[in-house]
PDB file of C-alpha atoms in Angstrom:
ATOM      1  CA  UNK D   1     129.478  43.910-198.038  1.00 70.00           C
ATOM      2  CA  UNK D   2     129.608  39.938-198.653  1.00 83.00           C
ATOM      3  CA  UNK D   3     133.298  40.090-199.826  1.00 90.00           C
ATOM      4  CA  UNK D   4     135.468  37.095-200.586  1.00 94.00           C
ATOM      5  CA  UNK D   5     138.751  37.268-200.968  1.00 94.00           C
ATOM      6  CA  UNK D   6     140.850  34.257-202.527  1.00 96.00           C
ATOM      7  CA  UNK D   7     144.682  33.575-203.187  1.00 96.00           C
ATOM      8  CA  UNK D   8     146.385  32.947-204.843  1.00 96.00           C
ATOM      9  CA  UNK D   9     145.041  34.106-208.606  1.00 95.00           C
ATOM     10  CA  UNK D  10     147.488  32.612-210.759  1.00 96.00           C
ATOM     11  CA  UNK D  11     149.496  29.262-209.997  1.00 96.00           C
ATOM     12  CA  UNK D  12     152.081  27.612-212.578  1.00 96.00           C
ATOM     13  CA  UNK D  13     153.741  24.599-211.202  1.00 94.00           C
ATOM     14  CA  UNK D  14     155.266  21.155-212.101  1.00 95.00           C
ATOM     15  CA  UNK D  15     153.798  18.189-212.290  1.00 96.00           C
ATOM     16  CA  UNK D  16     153.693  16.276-208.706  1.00 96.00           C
ATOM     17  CA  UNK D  17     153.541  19.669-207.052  1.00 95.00           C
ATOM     18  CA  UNK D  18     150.775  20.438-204.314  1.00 96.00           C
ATOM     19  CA  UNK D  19     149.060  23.737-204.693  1.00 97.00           C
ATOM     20  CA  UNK D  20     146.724  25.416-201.792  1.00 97.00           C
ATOM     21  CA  UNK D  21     143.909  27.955-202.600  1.00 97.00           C
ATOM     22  CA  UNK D  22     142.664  29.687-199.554  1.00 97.00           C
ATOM     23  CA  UNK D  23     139.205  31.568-199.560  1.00 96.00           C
ATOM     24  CA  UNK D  24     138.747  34.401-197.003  1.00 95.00           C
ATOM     25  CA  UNK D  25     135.407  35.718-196.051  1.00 93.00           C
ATOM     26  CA  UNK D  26     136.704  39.622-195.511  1.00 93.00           C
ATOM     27  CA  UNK D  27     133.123  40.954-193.696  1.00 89.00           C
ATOM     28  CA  UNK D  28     131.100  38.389-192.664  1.00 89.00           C
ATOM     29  CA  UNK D  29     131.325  34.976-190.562  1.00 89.00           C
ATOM     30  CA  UNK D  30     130.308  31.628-193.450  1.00 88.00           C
ATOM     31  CA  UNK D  31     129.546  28.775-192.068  1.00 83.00           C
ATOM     32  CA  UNK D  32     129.502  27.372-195.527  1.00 90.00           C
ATOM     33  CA  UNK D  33     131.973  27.295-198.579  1.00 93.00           C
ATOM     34  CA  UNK D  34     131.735  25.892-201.533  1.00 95.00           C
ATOM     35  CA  UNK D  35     134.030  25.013-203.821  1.00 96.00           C
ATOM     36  CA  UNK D  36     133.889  24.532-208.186  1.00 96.00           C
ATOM     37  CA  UNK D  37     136.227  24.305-210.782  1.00 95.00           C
ATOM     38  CA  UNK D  38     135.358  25.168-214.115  1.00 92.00           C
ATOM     39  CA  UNK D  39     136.640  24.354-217.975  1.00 89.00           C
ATOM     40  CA  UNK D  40     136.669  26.943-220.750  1.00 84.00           C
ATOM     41  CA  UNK D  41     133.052  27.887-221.750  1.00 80.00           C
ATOM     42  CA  UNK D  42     131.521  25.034-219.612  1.00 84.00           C
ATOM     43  CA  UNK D  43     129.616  25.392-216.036  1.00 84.00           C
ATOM     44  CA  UNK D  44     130.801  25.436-213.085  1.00 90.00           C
ATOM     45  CA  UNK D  45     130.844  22.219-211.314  1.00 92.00           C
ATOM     46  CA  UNK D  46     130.520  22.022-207.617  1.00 94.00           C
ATOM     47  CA  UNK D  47     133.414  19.946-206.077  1.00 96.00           C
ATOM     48  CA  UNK D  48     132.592  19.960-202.701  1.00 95.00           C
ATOM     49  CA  UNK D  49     130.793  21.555-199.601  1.00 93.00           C
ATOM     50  CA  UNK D  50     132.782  22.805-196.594  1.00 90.00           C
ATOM     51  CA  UNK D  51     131.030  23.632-193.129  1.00 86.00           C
ATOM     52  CA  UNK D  52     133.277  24.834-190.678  1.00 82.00           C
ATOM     53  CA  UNK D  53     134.548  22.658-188.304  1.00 80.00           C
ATOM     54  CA  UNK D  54     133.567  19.225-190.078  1.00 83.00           C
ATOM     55  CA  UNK D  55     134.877  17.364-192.970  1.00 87.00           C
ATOM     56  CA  UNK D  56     133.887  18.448-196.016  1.00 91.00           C
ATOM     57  CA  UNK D  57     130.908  16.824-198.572  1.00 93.00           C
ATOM     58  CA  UNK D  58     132.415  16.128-201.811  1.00 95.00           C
ATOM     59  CA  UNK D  59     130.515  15.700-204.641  1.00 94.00           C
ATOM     60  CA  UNK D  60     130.430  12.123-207.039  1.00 93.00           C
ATOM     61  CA  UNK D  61     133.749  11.622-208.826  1.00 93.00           C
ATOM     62  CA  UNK D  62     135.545  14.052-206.711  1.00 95.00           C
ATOM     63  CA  UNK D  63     138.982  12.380-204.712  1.00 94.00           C
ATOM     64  CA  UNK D  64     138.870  13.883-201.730  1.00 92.00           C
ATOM     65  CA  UNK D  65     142.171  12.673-201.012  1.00 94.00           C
ATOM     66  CA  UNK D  66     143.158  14.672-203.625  1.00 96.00           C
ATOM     67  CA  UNK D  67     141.599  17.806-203.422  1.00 96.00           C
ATOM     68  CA  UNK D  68     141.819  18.174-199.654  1.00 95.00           C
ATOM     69  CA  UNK D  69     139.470  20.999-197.867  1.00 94.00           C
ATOM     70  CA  UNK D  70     139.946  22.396-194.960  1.00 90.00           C
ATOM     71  CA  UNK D  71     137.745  24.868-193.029  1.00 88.00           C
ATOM     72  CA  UNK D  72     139.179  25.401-189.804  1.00 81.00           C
ATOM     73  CA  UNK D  73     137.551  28.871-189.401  1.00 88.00           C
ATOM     74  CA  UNK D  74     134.327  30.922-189.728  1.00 88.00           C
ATOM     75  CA  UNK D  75     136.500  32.956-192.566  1.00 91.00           C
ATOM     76  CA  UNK D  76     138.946  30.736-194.120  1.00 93.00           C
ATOM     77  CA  UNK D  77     138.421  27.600-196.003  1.00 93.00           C
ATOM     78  CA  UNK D  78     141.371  25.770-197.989  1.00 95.00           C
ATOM     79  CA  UNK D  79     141.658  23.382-200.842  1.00 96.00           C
ATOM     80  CA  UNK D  80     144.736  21.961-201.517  1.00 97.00           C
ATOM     81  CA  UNK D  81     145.377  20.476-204.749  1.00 97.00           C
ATOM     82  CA  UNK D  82     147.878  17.235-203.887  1.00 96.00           C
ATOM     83  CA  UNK D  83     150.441  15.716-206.929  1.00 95.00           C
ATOM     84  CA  UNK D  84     149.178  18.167-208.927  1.00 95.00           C
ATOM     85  CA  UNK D  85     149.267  16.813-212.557  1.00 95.00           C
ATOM     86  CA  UNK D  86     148.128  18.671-216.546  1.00 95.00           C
ATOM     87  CA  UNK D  87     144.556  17.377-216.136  1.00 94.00           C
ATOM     88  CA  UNK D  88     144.035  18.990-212.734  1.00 95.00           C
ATOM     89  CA  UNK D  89     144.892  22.574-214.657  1.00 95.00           C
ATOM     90  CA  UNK D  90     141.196  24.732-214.234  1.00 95.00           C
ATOM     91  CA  UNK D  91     140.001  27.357-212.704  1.00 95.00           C
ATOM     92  CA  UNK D  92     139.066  26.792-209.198  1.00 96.00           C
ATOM     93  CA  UNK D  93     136.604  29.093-207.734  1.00 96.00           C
ATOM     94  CA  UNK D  94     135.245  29.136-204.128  1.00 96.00           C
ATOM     95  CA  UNK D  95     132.238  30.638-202.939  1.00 95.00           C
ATOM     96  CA  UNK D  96     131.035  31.587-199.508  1.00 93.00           C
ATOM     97  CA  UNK D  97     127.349  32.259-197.814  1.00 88.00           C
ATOM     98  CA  UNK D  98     126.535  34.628-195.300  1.00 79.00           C
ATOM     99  CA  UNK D  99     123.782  33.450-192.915  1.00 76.00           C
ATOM    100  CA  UNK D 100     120.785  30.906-194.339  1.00 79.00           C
ATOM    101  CA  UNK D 101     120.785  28.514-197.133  1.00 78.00           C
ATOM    102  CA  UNK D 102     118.349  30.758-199.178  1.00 81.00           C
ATOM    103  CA  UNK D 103     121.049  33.357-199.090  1.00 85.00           C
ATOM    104  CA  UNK D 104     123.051  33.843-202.563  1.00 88.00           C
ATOM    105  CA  UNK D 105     126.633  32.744-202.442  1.00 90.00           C
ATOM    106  CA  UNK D 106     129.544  35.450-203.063  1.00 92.00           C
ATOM    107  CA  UNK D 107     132.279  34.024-204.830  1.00 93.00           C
ATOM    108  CA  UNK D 108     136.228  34.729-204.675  1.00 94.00           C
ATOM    109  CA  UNK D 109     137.851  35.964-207.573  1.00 93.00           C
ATOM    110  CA  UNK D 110     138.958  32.317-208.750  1.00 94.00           C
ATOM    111  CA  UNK D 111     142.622  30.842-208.980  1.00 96.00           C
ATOM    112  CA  UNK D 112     144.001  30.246-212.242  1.00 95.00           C
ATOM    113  CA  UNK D 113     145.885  26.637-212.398  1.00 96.00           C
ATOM    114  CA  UNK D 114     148.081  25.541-214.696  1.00 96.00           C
ATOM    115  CA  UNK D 115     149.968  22.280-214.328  1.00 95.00           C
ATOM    116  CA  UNK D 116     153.053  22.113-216.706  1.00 94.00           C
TER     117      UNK D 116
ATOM    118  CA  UNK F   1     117.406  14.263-212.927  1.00 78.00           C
ATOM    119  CA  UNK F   2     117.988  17.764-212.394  1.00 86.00           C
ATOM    120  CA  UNK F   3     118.560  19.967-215.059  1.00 90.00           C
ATOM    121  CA  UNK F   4     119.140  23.925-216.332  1.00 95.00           C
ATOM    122  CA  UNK F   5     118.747  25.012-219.954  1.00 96.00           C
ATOM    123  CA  UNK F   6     119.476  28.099-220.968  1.00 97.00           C
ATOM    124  CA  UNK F   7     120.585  29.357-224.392  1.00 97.00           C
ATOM    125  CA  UNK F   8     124.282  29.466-225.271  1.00 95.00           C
ATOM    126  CA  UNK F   9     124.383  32.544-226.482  1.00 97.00           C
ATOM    127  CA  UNK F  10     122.726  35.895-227.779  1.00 98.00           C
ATOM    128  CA  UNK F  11     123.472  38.841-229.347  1.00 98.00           C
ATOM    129  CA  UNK F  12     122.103  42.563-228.566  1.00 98.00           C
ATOM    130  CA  UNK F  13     122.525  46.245-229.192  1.00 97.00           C
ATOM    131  CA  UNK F  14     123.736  49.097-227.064  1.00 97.00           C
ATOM    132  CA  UNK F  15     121.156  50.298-225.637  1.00 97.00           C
ATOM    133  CA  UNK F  16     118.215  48.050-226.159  1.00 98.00           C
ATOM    134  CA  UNK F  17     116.359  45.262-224.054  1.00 98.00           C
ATOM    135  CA  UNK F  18     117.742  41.457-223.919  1.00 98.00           C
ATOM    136  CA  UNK F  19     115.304  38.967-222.072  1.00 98.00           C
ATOM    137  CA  UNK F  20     117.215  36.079-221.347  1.00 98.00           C
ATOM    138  CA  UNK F  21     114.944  32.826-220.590  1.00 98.00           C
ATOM    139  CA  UNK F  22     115.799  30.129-218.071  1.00 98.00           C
ATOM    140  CA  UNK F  23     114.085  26.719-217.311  1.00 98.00           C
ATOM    141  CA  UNK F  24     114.798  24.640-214.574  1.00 97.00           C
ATOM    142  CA  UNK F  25     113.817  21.097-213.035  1.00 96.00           C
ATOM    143  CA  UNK F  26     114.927  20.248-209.820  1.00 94.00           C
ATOM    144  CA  UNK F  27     113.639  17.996-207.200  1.00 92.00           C
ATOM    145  CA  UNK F  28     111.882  20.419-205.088  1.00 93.00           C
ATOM    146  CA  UNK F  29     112.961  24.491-205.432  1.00 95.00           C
ATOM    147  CA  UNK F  30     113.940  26.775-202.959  1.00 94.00           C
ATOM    148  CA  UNK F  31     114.395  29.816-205.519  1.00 95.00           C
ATOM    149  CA  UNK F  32     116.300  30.845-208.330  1.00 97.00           C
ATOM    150  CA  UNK F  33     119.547  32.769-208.846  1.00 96.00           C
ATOM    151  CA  UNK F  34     120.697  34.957-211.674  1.00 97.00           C
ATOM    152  CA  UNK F  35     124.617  35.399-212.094  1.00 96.00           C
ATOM    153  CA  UNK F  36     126.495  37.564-214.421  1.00 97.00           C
ATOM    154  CA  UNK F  37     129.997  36.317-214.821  1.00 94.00           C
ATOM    155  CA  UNK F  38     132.614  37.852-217.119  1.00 94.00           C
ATOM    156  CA  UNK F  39     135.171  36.207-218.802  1.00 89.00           C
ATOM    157  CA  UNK F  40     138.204  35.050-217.090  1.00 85.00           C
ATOM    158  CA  UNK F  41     136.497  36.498-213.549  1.00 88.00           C
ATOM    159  CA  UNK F  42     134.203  34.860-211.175  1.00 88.00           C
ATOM    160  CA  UNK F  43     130.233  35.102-211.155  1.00 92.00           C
ATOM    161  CA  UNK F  44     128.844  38.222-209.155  1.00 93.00           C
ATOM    162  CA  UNK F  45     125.377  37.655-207.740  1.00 93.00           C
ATOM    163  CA  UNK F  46     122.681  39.630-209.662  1.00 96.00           C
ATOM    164  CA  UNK F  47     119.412  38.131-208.455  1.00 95.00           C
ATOM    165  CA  UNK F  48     117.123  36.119-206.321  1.00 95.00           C
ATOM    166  CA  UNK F  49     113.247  34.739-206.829  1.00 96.00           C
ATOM    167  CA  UNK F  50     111.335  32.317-204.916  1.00 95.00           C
ATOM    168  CA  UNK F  51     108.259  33.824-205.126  1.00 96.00           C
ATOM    169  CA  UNK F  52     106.260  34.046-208.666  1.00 97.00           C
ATOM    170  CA  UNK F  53     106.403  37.660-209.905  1.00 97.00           C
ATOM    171  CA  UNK F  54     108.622  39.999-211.381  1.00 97.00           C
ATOM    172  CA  UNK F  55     111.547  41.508-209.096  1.00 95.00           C
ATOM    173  CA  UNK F  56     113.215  44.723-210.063  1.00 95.00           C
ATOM    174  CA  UNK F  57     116.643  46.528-209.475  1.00 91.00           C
ATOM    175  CA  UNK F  58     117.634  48.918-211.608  1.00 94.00           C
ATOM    176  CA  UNK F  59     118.794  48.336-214.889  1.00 97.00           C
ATOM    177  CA  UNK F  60     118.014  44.496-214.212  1.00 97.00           C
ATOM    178  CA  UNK F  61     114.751  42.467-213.104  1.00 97.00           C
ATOM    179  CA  UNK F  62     113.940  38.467-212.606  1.00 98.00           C
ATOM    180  CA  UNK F  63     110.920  36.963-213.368  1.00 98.00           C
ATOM    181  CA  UNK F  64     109.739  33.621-211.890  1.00 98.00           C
ATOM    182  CA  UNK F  65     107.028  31.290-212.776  1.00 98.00           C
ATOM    183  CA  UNK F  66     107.264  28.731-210.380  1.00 97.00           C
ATOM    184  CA  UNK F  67     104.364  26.181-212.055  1.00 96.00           C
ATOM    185  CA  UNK F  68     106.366  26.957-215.281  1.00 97.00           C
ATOM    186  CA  UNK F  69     110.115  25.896-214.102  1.00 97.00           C
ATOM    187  CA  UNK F  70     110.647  29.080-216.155  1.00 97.00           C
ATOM    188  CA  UNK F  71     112.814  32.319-215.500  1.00 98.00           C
ATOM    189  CA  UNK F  72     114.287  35.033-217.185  1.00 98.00           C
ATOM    190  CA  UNK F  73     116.640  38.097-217.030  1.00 98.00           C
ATOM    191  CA  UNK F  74     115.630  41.396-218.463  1.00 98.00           C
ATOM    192  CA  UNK F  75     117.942  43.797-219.054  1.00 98.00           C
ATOM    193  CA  UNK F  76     117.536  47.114-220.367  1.00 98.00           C
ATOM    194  CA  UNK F  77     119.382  50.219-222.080  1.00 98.00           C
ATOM    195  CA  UNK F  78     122.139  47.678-222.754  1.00 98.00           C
ATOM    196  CA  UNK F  79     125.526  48.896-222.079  1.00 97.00           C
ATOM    197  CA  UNK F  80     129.222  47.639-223.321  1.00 97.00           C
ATOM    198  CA  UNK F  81     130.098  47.133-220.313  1.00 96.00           C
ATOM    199  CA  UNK F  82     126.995  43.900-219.560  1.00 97.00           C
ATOM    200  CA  UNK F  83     128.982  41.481-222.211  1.00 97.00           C
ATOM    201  CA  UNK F  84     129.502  38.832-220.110  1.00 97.00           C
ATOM    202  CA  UNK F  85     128.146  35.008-219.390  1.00 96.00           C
ATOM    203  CA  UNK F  86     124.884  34.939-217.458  1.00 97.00           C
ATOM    204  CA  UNK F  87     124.090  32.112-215.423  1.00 96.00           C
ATOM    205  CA  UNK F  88     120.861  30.605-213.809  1.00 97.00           C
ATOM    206  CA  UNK F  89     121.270  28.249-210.931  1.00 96.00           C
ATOM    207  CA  UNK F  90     118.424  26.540-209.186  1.00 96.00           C
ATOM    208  CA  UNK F  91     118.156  25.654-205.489  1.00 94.00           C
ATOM    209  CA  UNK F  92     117.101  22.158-205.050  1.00 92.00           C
ATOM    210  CA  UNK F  93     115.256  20.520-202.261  1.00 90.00           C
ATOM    211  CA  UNK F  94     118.729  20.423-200.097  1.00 85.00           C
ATOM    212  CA  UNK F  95     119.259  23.895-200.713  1.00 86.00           C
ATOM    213  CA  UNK F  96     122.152  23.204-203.643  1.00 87.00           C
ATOM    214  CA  UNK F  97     122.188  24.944-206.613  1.00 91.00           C
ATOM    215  CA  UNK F  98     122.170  23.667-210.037  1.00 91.00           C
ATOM    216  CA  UNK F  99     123.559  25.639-212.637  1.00 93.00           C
ATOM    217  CA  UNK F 100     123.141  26.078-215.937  1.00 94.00           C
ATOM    218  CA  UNK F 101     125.702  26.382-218.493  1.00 92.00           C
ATOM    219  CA  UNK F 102     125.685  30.282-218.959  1.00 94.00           C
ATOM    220  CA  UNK F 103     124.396  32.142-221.532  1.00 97.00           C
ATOM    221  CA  UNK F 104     126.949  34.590-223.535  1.00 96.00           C
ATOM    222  CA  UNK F 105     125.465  37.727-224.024  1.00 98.00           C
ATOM    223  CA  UNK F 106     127.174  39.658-227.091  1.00 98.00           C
ATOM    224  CA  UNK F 107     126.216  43.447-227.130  1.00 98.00           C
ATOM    225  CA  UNK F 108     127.063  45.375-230.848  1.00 96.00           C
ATOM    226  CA  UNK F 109     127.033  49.206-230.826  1.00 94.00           C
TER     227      UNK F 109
END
């Protein structure tokens, strides 16, 4: 159980392009998402919180009019990467939890970015 | 501030025990999660403390010492297959978690 799904897993696109990552929760209803990038041997870093239904918490330093979330649904939650330029290229990984906040989160498989 | 230090890296043999040690500070702790990701994949969930003691499952236990700030991953009869980043992540007083860096375990037959 606890399975997250997200798509895509690899994205190469121009610079300027927008890019959307969706995150499915396959077998269970999350009212939270979460969503991190992270850099080549480095941590992740939380970018931002999504509860569905409301507008998402982002984090300090984060644009949220550039990473736009969405979580319209108890199973989907999408980030959209807008003007997408080089230094936006990471890997993006999104995380669900199922039930309480002392629950562990499951994470999607990640999406691979690259930004020519 | 908040903050997760773990080693960067360690090295093993097939077969043998790795303890892998994890100290936190957070303002105010609502338990601690072990993480093994591997490279180029996202983290799978490995474990969960919030009570002091030692929790095991299977191959892999947690230990938590909550007046310490201190954790650690055991694992035992190391396989090929458990090279991979491990990360700790603390949950704060809001219930977010704070990660550490990862530690790369290296296993050698």
């Amino acid at each position: 159980g606890a399975v997250v799904s997200q798509h895509p897993s690899w994205v190469i696109c121009k610079s300027g392009t927008s890019v959307k990552i969706e995150c499915r929760s396959l077998d269970f209803q999350a009212t939270t998402m979460f969503w991190y990038r992270q850099f080549p041997k480095q941590s992740l870093m939380l970018m931002a919180t999504s509860n569905e239904g409301s507008k998402a918490t982002y984090e300090q330093g984060v644009e949220k009019d550039k990473f736009l979330i969405n979580h319209a649904s108890l199973t989907l939650s999408t980030l959209t990467v807008t003007s997408a330029h080089p230094e936006d290229s990471s890997f993006y990984i999104c995380s669900a939890r199922d039930g309480a906040e002392h629950q562990p989160q499951h994470f999607g498989d990640g999406t691979r970015l690259s930004i020519l | 501030g908040q903050n997760i230090d773990q080693p960067t890296e360690m090295t093993a043999t097939e077969g043998a025990i790795v303890q892998i040690n994890c100290t936190y500070q957070t303002s105010g702790f609502n338990g601690l999660f072990w993480y093994q990701q591997h490279a180029g994949e996202a983290p799978t969930f490995l474990s969960y403390n919030v009570l002091d003691g030692l929790e095991e499952k299977g191959r892999f236990s947690s230990f938590l010492s909550r007046s310490k700030g201190y954790s650690y991953l055991l694992l035992k009869e190391l396989q090929m297959k458990d090279s991979a980043s491990y990360l700790c992540a603390a949950s704060d007083s809001n219930y977010q978690l704070i990660w550490g860096a990862g530690t790369k375990l290296i296993i050698k037959p």
